[in-house]
XYZ file of C-alpha atoms in Angstrom:
569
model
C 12.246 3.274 39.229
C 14.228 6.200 37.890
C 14.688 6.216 34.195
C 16.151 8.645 31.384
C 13.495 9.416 28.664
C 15.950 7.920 26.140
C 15.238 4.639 28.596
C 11.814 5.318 28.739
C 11.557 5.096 25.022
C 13.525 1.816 24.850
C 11.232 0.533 27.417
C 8.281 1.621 25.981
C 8.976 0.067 22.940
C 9.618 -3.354 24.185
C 6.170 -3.570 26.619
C 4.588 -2.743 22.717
C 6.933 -5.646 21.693
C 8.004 -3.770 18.776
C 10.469 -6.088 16.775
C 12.456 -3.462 14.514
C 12.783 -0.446 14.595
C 13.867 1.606 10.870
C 16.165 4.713 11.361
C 19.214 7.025 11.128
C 21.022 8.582 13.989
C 21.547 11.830 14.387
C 22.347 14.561 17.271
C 18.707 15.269 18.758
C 18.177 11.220 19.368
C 21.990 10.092 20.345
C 20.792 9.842 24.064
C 18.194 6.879 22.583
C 20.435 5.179 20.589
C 23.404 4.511 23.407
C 20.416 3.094 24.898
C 18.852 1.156 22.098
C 22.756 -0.100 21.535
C 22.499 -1.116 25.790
C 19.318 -3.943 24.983
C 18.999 -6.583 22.476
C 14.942 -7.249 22.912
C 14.292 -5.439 19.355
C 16.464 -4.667 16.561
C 17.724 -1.835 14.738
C 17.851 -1.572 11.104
C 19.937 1.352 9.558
C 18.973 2.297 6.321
C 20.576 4.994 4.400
C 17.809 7.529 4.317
C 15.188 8.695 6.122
C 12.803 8.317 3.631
C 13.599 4.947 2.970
C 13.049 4.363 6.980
C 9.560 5.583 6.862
C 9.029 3.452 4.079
C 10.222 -0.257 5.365
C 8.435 0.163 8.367
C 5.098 0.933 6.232
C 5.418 -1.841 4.184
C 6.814 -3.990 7.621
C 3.080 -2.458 8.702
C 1.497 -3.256 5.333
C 2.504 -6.873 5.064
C 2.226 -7.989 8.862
C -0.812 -6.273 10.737
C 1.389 -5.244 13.835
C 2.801 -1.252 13.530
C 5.969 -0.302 12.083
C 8.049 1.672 13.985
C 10.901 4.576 12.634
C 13.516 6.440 14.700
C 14.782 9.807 13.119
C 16.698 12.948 13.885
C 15.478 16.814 13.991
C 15.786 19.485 11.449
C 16.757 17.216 8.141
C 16.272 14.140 9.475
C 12.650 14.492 9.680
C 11.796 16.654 6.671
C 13.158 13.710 4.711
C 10.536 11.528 6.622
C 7.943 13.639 5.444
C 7.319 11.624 2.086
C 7.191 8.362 3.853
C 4.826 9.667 6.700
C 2.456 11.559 3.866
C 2.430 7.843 2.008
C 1.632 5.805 4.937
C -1.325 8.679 5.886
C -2.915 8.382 2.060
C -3.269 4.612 2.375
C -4.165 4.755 6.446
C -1.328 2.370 7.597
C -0.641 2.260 11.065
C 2.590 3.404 12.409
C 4.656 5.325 15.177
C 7.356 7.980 14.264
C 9.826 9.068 16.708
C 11.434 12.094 16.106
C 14.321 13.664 17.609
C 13.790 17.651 18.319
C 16.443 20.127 19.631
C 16.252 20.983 23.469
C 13.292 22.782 24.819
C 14.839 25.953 25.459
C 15.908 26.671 21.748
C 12.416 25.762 20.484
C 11.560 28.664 18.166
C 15.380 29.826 18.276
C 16.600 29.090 14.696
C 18.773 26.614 16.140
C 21.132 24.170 14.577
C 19.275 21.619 13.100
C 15.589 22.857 14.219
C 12.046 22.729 12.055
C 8.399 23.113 13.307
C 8.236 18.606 13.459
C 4.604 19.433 14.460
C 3.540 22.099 11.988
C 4.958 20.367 8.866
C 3.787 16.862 9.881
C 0.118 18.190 11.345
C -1.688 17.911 7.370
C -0.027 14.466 6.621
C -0.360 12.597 10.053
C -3.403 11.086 12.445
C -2.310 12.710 15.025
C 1.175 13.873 16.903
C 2.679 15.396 19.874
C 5.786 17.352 21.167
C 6.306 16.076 24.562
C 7.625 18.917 27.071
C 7.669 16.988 30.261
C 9.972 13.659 30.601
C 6.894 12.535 32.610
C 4.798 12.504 29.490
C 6.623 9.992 27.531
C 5.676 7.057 28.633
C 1.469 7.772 28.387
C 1.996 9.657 24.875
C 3.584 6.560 23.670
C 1.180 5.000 25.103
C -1.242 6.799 23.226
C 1.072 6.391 20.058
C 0.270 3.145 19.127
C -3.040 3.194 20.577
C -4.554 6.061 18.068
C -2.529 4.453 15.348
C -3.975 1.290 15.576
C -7.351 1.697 16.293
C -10.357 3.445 14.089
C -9.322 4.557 10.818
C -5.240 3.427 11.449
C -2.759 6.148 10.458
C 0.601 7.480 11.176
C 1.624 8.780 14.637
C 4.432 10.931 15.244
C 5.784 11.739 19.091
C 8.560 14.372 18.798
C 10.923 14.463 22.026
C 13.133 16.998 22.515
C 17.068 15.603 23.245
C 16.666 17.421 26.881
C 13.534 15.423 27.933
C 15.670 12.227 26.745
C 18.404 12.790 29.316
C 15.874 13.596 32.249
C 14.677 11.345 34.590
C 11.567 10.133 36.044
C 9.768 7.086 37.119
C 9.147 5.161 34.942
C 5.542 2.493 34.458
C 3.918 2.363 31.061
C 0.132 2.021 31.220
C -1.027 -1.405 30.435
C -4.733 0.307 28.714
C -5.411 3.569 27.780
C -8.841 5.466 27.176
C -9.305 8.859 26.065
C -12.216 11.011 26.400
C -11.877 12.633 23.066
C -10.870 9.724 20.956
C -13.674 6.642 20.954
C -13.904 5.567 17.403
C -16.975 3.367 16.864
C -16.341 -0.291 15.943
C -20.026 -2.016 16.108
C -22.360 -0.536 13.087
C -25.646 0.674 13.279
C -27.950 -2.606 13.386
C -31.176 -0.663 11.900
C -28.450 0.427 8.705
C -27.647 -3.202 8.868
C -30.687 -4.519 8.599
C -31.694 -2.177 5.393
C -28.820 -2.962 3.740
C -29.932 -6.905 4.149
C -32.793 -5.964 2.618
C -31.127 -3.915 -0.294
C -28.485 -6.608 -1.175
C -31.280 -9.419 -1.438
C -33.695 -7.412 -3.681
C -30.801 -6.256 -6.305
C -31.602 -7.268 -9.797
C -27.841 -6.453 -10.738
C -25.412 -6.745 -7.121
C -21.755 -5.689 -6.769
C -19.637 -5.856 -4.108
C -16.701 -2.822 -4.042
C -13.968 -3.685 -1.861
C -11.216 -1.564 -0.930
C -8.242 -1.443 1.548
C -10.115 -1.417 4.456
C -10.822 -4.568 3.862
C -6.870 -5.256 4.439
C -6.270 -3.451 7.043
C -8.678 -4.667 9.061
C -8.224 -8.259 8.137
C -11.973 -8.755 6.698
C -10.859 -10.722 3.888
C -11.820 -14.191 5.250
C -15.939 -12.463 5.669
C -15.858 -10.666 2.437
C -15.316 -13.543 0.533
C -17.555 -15.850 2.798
C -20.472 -12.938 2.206
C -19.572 -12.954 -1.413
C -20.067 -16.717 -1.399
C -23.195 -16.691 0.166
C -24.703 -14.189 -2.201
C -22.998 -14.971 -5.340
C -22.270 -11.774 -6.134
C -19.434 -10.353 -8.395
C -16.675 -8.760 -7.074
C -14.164 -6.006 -8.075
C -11.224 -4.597 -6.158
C -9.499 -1.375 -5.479
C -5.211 -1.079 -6.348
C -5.201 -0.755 -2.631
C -8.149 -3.674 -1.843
C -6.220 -6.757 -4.309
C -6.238 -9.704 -2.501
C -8.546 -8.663 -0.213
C -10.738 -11.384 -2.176
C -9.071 -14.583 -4.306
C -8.374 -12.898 -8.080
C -8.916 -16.612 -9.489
C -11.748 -16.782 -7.880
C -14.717 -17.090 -10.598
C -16.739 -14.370 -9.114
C -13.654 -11.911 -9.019
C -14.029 -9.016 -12.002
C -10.582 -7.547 -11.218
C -10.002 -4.665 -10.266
C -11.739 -1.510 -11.495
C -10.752 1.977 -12.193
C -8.355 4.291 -14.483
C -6.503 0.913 -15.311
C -9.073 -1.841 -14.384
C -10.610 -4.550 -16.841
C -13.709 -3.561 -18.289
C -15.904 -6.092 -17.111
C -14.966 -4.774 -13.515
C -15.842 -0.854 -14.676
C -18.741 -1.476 -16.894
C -20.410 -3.562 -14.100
C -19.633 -0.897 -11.077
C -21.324 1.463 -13.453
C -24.132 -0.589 -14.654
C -25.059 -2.190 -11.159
C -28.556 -1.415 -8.955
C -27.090 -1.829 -6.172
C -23.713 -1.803 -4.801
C -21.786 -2.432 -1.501
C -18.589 -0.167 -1.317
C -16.901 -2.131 1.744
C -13.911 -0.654 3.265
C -12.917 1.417 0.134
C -13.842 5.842 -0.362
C -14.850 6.288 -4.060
C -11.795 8.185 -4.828
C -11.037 9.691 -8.603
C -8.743 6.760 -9.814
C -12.052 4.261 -8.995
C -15.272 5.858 -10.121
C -13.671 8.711 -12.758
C -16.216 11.641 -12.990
C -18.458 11.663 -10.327
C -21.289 12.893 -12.459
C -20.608 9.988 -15.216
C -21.326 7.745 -12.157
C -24.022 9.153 -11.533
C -26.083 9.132 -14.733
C -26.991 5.562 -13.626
C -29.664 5.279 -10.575
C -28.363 2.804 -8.156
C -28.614 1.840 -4.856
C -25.435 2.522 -2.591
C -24.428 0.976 0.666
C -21.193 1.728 2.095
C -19.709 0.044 5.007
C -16.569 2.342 6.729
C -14.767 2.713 9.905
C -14.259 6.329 8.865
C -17.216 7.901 8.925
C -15.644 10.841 7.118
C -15.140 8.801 4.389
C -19.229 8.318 3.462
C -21.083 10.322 1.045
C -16.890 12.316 0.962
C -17.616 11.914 -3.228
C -20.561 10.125 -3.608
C -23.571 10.380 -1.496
C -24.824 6.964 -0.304
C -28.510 5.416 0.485
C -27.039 2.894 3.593
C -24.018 4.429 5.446
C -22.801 1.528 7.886
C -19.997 3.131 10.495
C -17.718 0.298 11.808
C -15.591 -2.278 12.143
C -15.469 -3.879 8.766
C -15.294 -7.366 10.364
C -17.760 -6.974 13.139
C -20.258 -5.312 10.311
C -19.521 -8.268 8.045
C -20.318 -10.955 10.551
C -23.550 -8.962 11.611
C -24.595 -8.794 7.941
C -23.695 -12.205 7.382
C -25.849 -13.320 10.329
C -29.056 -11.631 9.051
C -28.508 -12.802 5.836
C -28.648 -16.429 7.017
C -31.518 -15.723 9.029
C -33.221 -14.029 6.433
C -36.340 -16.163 4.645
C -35.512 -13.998 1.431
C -32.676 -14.916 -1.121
C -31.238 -13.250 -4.634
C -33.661 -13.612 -7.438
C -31.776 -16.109 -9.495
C -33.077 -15.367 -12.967
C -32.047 -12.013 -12.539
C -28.500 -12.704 -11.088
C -27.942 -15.516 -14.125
C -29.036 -12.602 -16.377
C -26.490 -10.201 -14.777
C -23.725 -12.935 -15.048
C -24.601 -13.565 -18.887
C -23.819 -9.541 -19.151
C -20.776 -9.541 -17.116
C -19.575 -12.466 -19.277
C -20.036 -10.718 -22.311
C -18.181 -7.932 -21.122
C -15.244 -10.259 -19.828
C -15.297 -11.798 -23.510
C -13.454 -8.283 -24.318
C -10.299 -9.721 -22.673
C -9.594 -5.991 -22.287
C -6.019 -7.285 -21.201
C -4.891 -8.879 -24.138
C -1.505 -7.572 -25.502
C 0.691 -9.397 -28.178
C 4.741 -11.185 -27.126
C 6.514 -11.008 -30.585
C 9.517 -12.417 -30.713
C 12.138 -9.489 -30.494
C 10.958 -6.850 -27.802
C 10.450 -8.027 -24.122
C 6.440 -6.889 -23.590
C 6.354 -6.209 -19.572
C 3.115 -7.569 -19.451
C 5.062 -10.647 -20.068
C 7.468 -10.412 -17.673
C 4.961 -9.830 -14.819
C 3.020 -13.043 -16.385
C 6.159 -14.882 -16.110
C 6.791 -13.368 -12.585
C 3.208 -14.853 -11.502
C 3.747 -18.308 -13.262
C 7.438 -18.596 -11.571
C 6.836 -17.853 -7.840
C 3.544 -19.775 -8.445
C 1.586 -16.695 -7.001
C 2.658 -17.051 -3.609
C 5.478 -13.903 -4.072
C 5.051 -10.779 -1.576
C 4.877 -8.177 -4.361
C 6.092 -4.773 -3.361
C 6.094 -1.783 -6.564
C 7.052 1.378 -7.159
C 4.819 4.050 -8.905
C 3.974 4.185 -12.430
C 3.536 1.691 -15.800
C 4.764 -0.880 -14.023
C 2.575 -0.914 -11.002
C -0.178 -0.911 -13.018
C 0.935 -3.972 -14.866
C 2.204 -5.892 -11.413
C -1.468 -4.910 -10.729
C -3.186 -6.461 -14.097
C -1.533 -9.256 -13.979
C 0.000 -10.515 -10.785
C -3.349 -12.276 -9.227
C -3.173 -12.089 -5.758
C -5.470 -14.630 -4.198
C -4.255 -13.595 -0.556
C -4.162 -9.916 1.720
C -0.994 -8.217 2.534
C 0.950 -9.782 -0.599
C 0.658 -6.349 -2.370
C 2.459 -3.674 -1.226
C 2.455 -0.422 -2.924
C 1.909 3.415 -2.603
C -2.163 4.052 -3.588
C -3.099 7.064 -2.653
C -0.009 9.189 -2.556
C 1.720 7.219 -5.484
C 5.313 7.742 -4.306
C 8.074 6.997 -6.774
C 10.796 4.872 -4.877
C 9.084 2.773 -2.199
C 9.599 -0.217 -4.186
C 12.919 -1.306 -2.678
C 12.128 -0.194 1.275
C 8.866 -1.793 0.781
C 10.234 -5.040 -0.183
C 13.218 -4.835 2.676
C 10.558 -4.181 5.236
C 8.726 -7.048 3.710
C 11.254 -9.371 3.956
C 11.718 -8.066 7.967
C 8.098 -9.002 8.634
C 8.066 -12.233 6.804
C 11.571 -13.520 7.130
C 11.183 -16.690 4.686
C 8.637 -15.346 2.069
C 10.191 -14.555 -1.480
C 9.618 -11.166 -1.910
C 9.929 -9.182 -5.487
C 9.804 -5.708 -6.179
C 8.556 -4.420 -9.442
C 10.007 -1.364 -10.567
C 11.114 1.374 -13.630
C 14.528 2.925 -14.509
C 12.942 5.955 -12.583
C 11.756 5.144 -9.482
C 14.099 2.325 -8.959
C 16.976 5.585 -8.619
C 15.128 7.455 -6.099
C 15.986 5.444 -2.905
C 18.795 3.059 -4.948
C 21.070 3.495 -1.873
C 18.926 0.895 0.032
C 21.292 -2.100 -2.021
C 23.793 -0.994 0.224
C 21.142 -1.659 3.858
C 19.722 -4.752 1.310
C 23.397 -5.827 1.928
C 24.042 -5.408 5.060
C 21.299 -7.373 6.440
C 21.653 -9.931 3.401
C 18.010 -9.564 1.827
C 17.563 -11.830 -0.718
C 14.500 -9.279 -2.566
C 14.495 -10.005 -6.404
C 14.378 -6.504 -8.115
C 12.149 -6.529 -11.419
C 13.211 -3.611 -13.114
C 11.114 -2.905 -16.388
C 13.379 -0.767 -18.323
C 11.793 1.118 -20.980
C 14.268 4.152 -20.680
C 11.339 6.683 -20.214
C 9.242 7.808 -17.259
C 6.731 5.320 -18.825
C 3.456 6.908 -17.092
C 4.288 10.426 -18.479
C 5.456 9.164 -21.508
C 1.896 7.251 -22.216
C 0.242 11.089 -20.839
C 2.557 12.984 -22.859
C 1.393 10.938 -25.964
C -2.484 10.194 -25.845
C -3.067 13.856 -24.399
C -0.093 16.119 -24.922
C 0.267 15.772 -28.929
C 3.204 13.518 -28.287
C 5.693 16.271 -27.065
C 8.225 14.047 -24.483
C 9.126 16.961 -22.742
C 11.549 15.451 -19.727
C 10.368 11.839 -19.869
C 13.389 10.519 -21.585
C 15.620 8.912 -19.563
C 19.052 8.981 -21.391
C 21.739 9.063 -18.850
C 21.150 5.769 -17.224
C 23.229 3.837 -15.580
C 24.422 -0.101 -16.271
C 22.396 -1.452 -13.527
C 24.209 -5.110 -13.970
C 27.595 -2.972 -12.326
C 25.824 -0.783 -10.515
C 23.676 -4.197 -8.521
C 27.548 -5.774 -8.312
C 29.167 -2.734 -6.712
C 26.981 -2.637 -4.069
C 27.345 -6.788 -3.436
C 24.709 -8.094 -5.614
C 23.631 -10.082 -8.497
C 22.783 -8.267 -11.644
C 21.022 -9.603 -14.823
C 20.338 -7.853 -17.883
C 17.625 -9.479 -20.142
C 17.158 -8.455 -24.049
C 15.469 -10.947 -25.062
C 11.582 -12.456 -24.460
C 12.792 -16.463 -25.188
C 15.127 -15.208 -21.620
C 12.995 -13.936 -19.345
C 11.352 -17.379 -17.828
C 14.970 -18.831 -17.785
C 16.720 -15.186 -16.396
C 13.463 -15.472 -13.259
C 13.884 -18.819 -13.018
C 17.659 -18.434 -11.903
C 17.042 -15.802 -10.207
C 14.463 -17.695 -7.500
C 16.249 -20.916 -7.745
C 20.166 -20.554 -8.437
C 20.469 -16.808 -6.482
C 17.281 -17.638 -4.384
C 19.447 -16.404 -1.508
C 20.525 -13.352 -3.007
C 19.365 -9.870 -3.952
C 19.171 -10.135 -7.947
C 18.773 -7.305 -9.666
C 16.728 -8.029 -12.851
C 17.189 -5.522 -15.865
C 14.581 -6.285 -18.208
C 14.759 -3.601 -21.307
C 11.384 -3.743 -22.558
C 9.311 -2.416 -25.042
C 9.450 1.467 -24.866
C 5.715 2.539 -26.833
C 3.703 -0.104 -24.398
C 1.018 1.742 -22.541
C -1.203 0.593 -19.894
C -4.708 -0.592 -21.121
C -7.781 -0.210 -20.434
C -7.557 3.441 -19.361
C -10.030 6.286 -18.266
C -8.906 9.410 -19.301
C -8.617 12.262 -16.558
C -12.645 13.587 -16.288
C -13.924 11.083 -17.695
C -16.497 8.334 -16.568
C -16.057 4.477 -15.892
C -17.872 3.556 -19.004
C -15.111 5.752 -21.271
C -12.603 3.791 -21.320
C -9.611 3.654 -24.008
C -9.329 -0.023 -24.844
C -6.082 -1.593 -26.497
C -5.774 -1.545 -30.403
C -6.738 -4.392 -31.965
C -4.194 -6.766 -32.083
């Protein structure tokens, strides 16, 4: 059967039974868009930029385990992609970009509307590919979602020049692909295993480090049954929360430059600890030499093998699949005669306990200022937990982080590793795409809540009904906090005092706006909002208090067991 490559592409895409696809036309992809407008198996969703594109099919990726999938033009239209495809790389979320290039013949001509697609993209993807030959296509897409998906997940981008999409060729997609040079290992060593057993049941003071792995994979159900089994405690990574319950009793929070400091002072006290699915980066452990002043034990479980002993070398590296490593552990352990010494776990419990009787997230709700620790507490109490919580990047991500408890994966959708001011609002539209009925809420700032605010008008179009949190505080609160605990209180450019009235700004694109002064209004103002407007976008304006700063905090260099702790209030 003789088929365009713009076909090919269309067809490709529905034998992956890709659902939606995010994008903008432009010139270099025309040819695949008068075919995608020819089928109605998937749909299109048009947002207004690319960036935004990249973003809602992350977060459609992020919140759904299947791979989100973004169409975009040459020259422009893929430099603007850039952001989105660096973000979903930094937190390894699987997804296929398909990019638009000018014909083959003016490669390396200067022409209209022509960049290097490979070059720029080569640091921030897992892989890509120019395809040359129409009778590529079909196998490179093949291999698309294959390398995305498997291993260590990660954006793929396949850029197709607009000649090869108006030349034909047969056409049959490959219903398995192997490749000789790609074979990432999923079953873990069982000798490592077996030590690691051994290392878990003789620790005096356990902990259990989980990360995002632990989402991506979909390892949460094992974690928490190993947890169980043990009786360990547990702390999360910003990337790894809800990868085990936060109400649960043995859950510390998570740890890091803004975890609780039960979660930090036990990471850094513990004999022995299991990092599982998560890389030691700087936000988690601080100064590598502060963590390691204390002699532990460290076993680290990772699909990525480049991602052991990276920062901190380990005792028990364990390459794999986190869930087939899980259930292998989990097998020995019940087979195992030995068991945790229980004086010496009750002992390590008493400690943790006396560190959790810091309540190192305390703040104080007056009467006159809205604290947005409050309105986050509020948020939780309202949607009784069960929200899809997307956030930008900043003070209020850290908060949504504190104190949103998310007992379940893929309900916490933000930028980690790249932190990417304005994802909030694509995340939460490709949210809402993947999980058609879930409430979904987007916590955001003044700042980042501008830099992809054109998405009210693709919010509208398919009639999202997202509930945007904005926590106004009229600064960019992160460099604000910076700027005063380590830059003598100089503000230079983190004033924000041109903004606009988001109330008429959410209403001139179609929406509902509410602006909220007042902390006796904010449980009524989200209570309307997820009742009253439950079927339409509300956008929230909360002005809140502008000197709050995000507690605990570990300083820049500094070591787990540093940490600035709130004033006494």
């Amino acid at each position: 059967m003789q088929l365009t490559g713009a076909e090919i592409v269309i067809r490709c895409l529905q034998e992956e039974k890709v659902e939606y696809v995010f994008g903008y036309p432009g010139g270099s992809v025309l040819f695949i868009y008068d075919e995608l407008f020819k089928q109605d198996k998937f749909k299109h969703v048009l947002v207004r930029h690319e960036q935004a594109a990249v973003h809602a099919a992350d977060a459609y990726s992020r919140s759904s385990n299947k791979i989100g999938v973004c169409l975009v033009t040459s020259g422009p239209g893929v430099t603007n992609a850039v952001t989105g495809i660096a973000t979903a790389h930094m937190d390894s979320v699987p997804m296929v970009i398909i990019s638009g290039q000018v014909p083959t013949a003016y490669i390396g001509q200067d022409a209209f509307q022509e960049c290097d697609t490979v070059g720029i993209t080569r640091p921030c993807v897992k892989h890509n590919f120019l395809v040359k030959d129409v009778r590529d296509l079909a196998i490179t897409l093949k291999k698309a979602f294959y390398i995305a998906k498997t291993g260590r997940p990660g954006p793929v981008l396949v850029d197709i020049p607009k000649d090869i999409t108006n030349q034909k060729c047969e056409f049959e997609y490959p219903k398995t692909i192997t490749m000789r040079s790609y074979n990432p290992v999923v079953k873990g060593h069982s000798g490592q295993i077996k030590k690691a057993v051994q290392m878990l049941l003789e620790a005096k003071r356990p902990m259990i480090y989980a990360g995002g792995g632990v989402i991506l994979s979909d390892a949460a159900e094992k974690l928490a049954k190993l947890a169980r089994s043990l009786g360990y405690p547990v702390t999360n990574t910003l990337m790894g929360l809800g990868g085990y319950p936060a109400t649960d009793k043995q859950s510390l929070g998570m740890l890091g430059m803004h975890g609780t400091y039960e979660a930090n002072m036990a990471m850094q006290n513990c004999d022995v600890l299991i990092a599982v699915g998560a890389r030691f980066d700087d936000r988690v452990i601080g100064n590598p030499a502060n963590f390691a002043e204390i002699s532990r034990k460290i076993i680290h479980i990772d699909i990525d093998p480049s991602s052991i002993s990276k920062r901190v070398k380990v005792d028990v590296p364990i390459v794999g699949n986190l869930p087939d490593v899980l259930d292998e552990l989990q097998k020995l352990l019940e087979s195992s005669a030995g068991v945790p010494d229980p004086k010496a776990l009750a002992a390590w419990w008493k400690q943790i306990d006396e560190w959790r009787g810091k309540k190192s997230l305390k703040y104080k709700q007056g009467k006159e200022i809205i604290m947005p620790q409050y309105v986050v507490e509020k948020l939780y109490e309202v949607t009784g937990g069960e929200a899809f919580i997307t956030s930008d990047v900043g003070q209020h991500q850290m908060w949504a982080a504190q104190y949103y408890k998310f007992d379940k994966p893929r309900r916490w959708i933000n930028s980690g590793g790249l932190g990417t001011m304005g994802v909030g609002l694509p995340y939460a539209m490709g949210v809402r795409f993947a999980n058609p009925k879930a409430t979904v809420a987007c916590i955001t700032g003044e700042g980042s809540i501008q830099m992809n605010i054109q998405e009210l008008s693709t919010a509208k179009q398919f009639r999202l009904p997202i509930k945007i949190i904005n926590l106004n505080n009229r600064y960019l609160g992160m460099v604000r906090q910076w700027q005063q605990m380590f830059h003598g209180n100089r503000y230079s450019e983190s004033y924000v005092d041109a903004l606009p009235d988001f109330v008429k700004l959410a209403e001139a694109y179609g929406h509902v706006g509410m602006k909220i002064e007042r902390p006796a209004d904010v449980e009524p103002a989200l209570r309307e909002a997820f009742t009253k407007h439950k079927n339409d976008l509300v956008f929230m304006d909360f002005l809140t208090d502008q000197t709050a700063n995000v507690y605990p905090m570990v300083a820049a260099g500094k070591g787990l067991s540093e940490m600035i702790l709130a004033e006494e209030l």
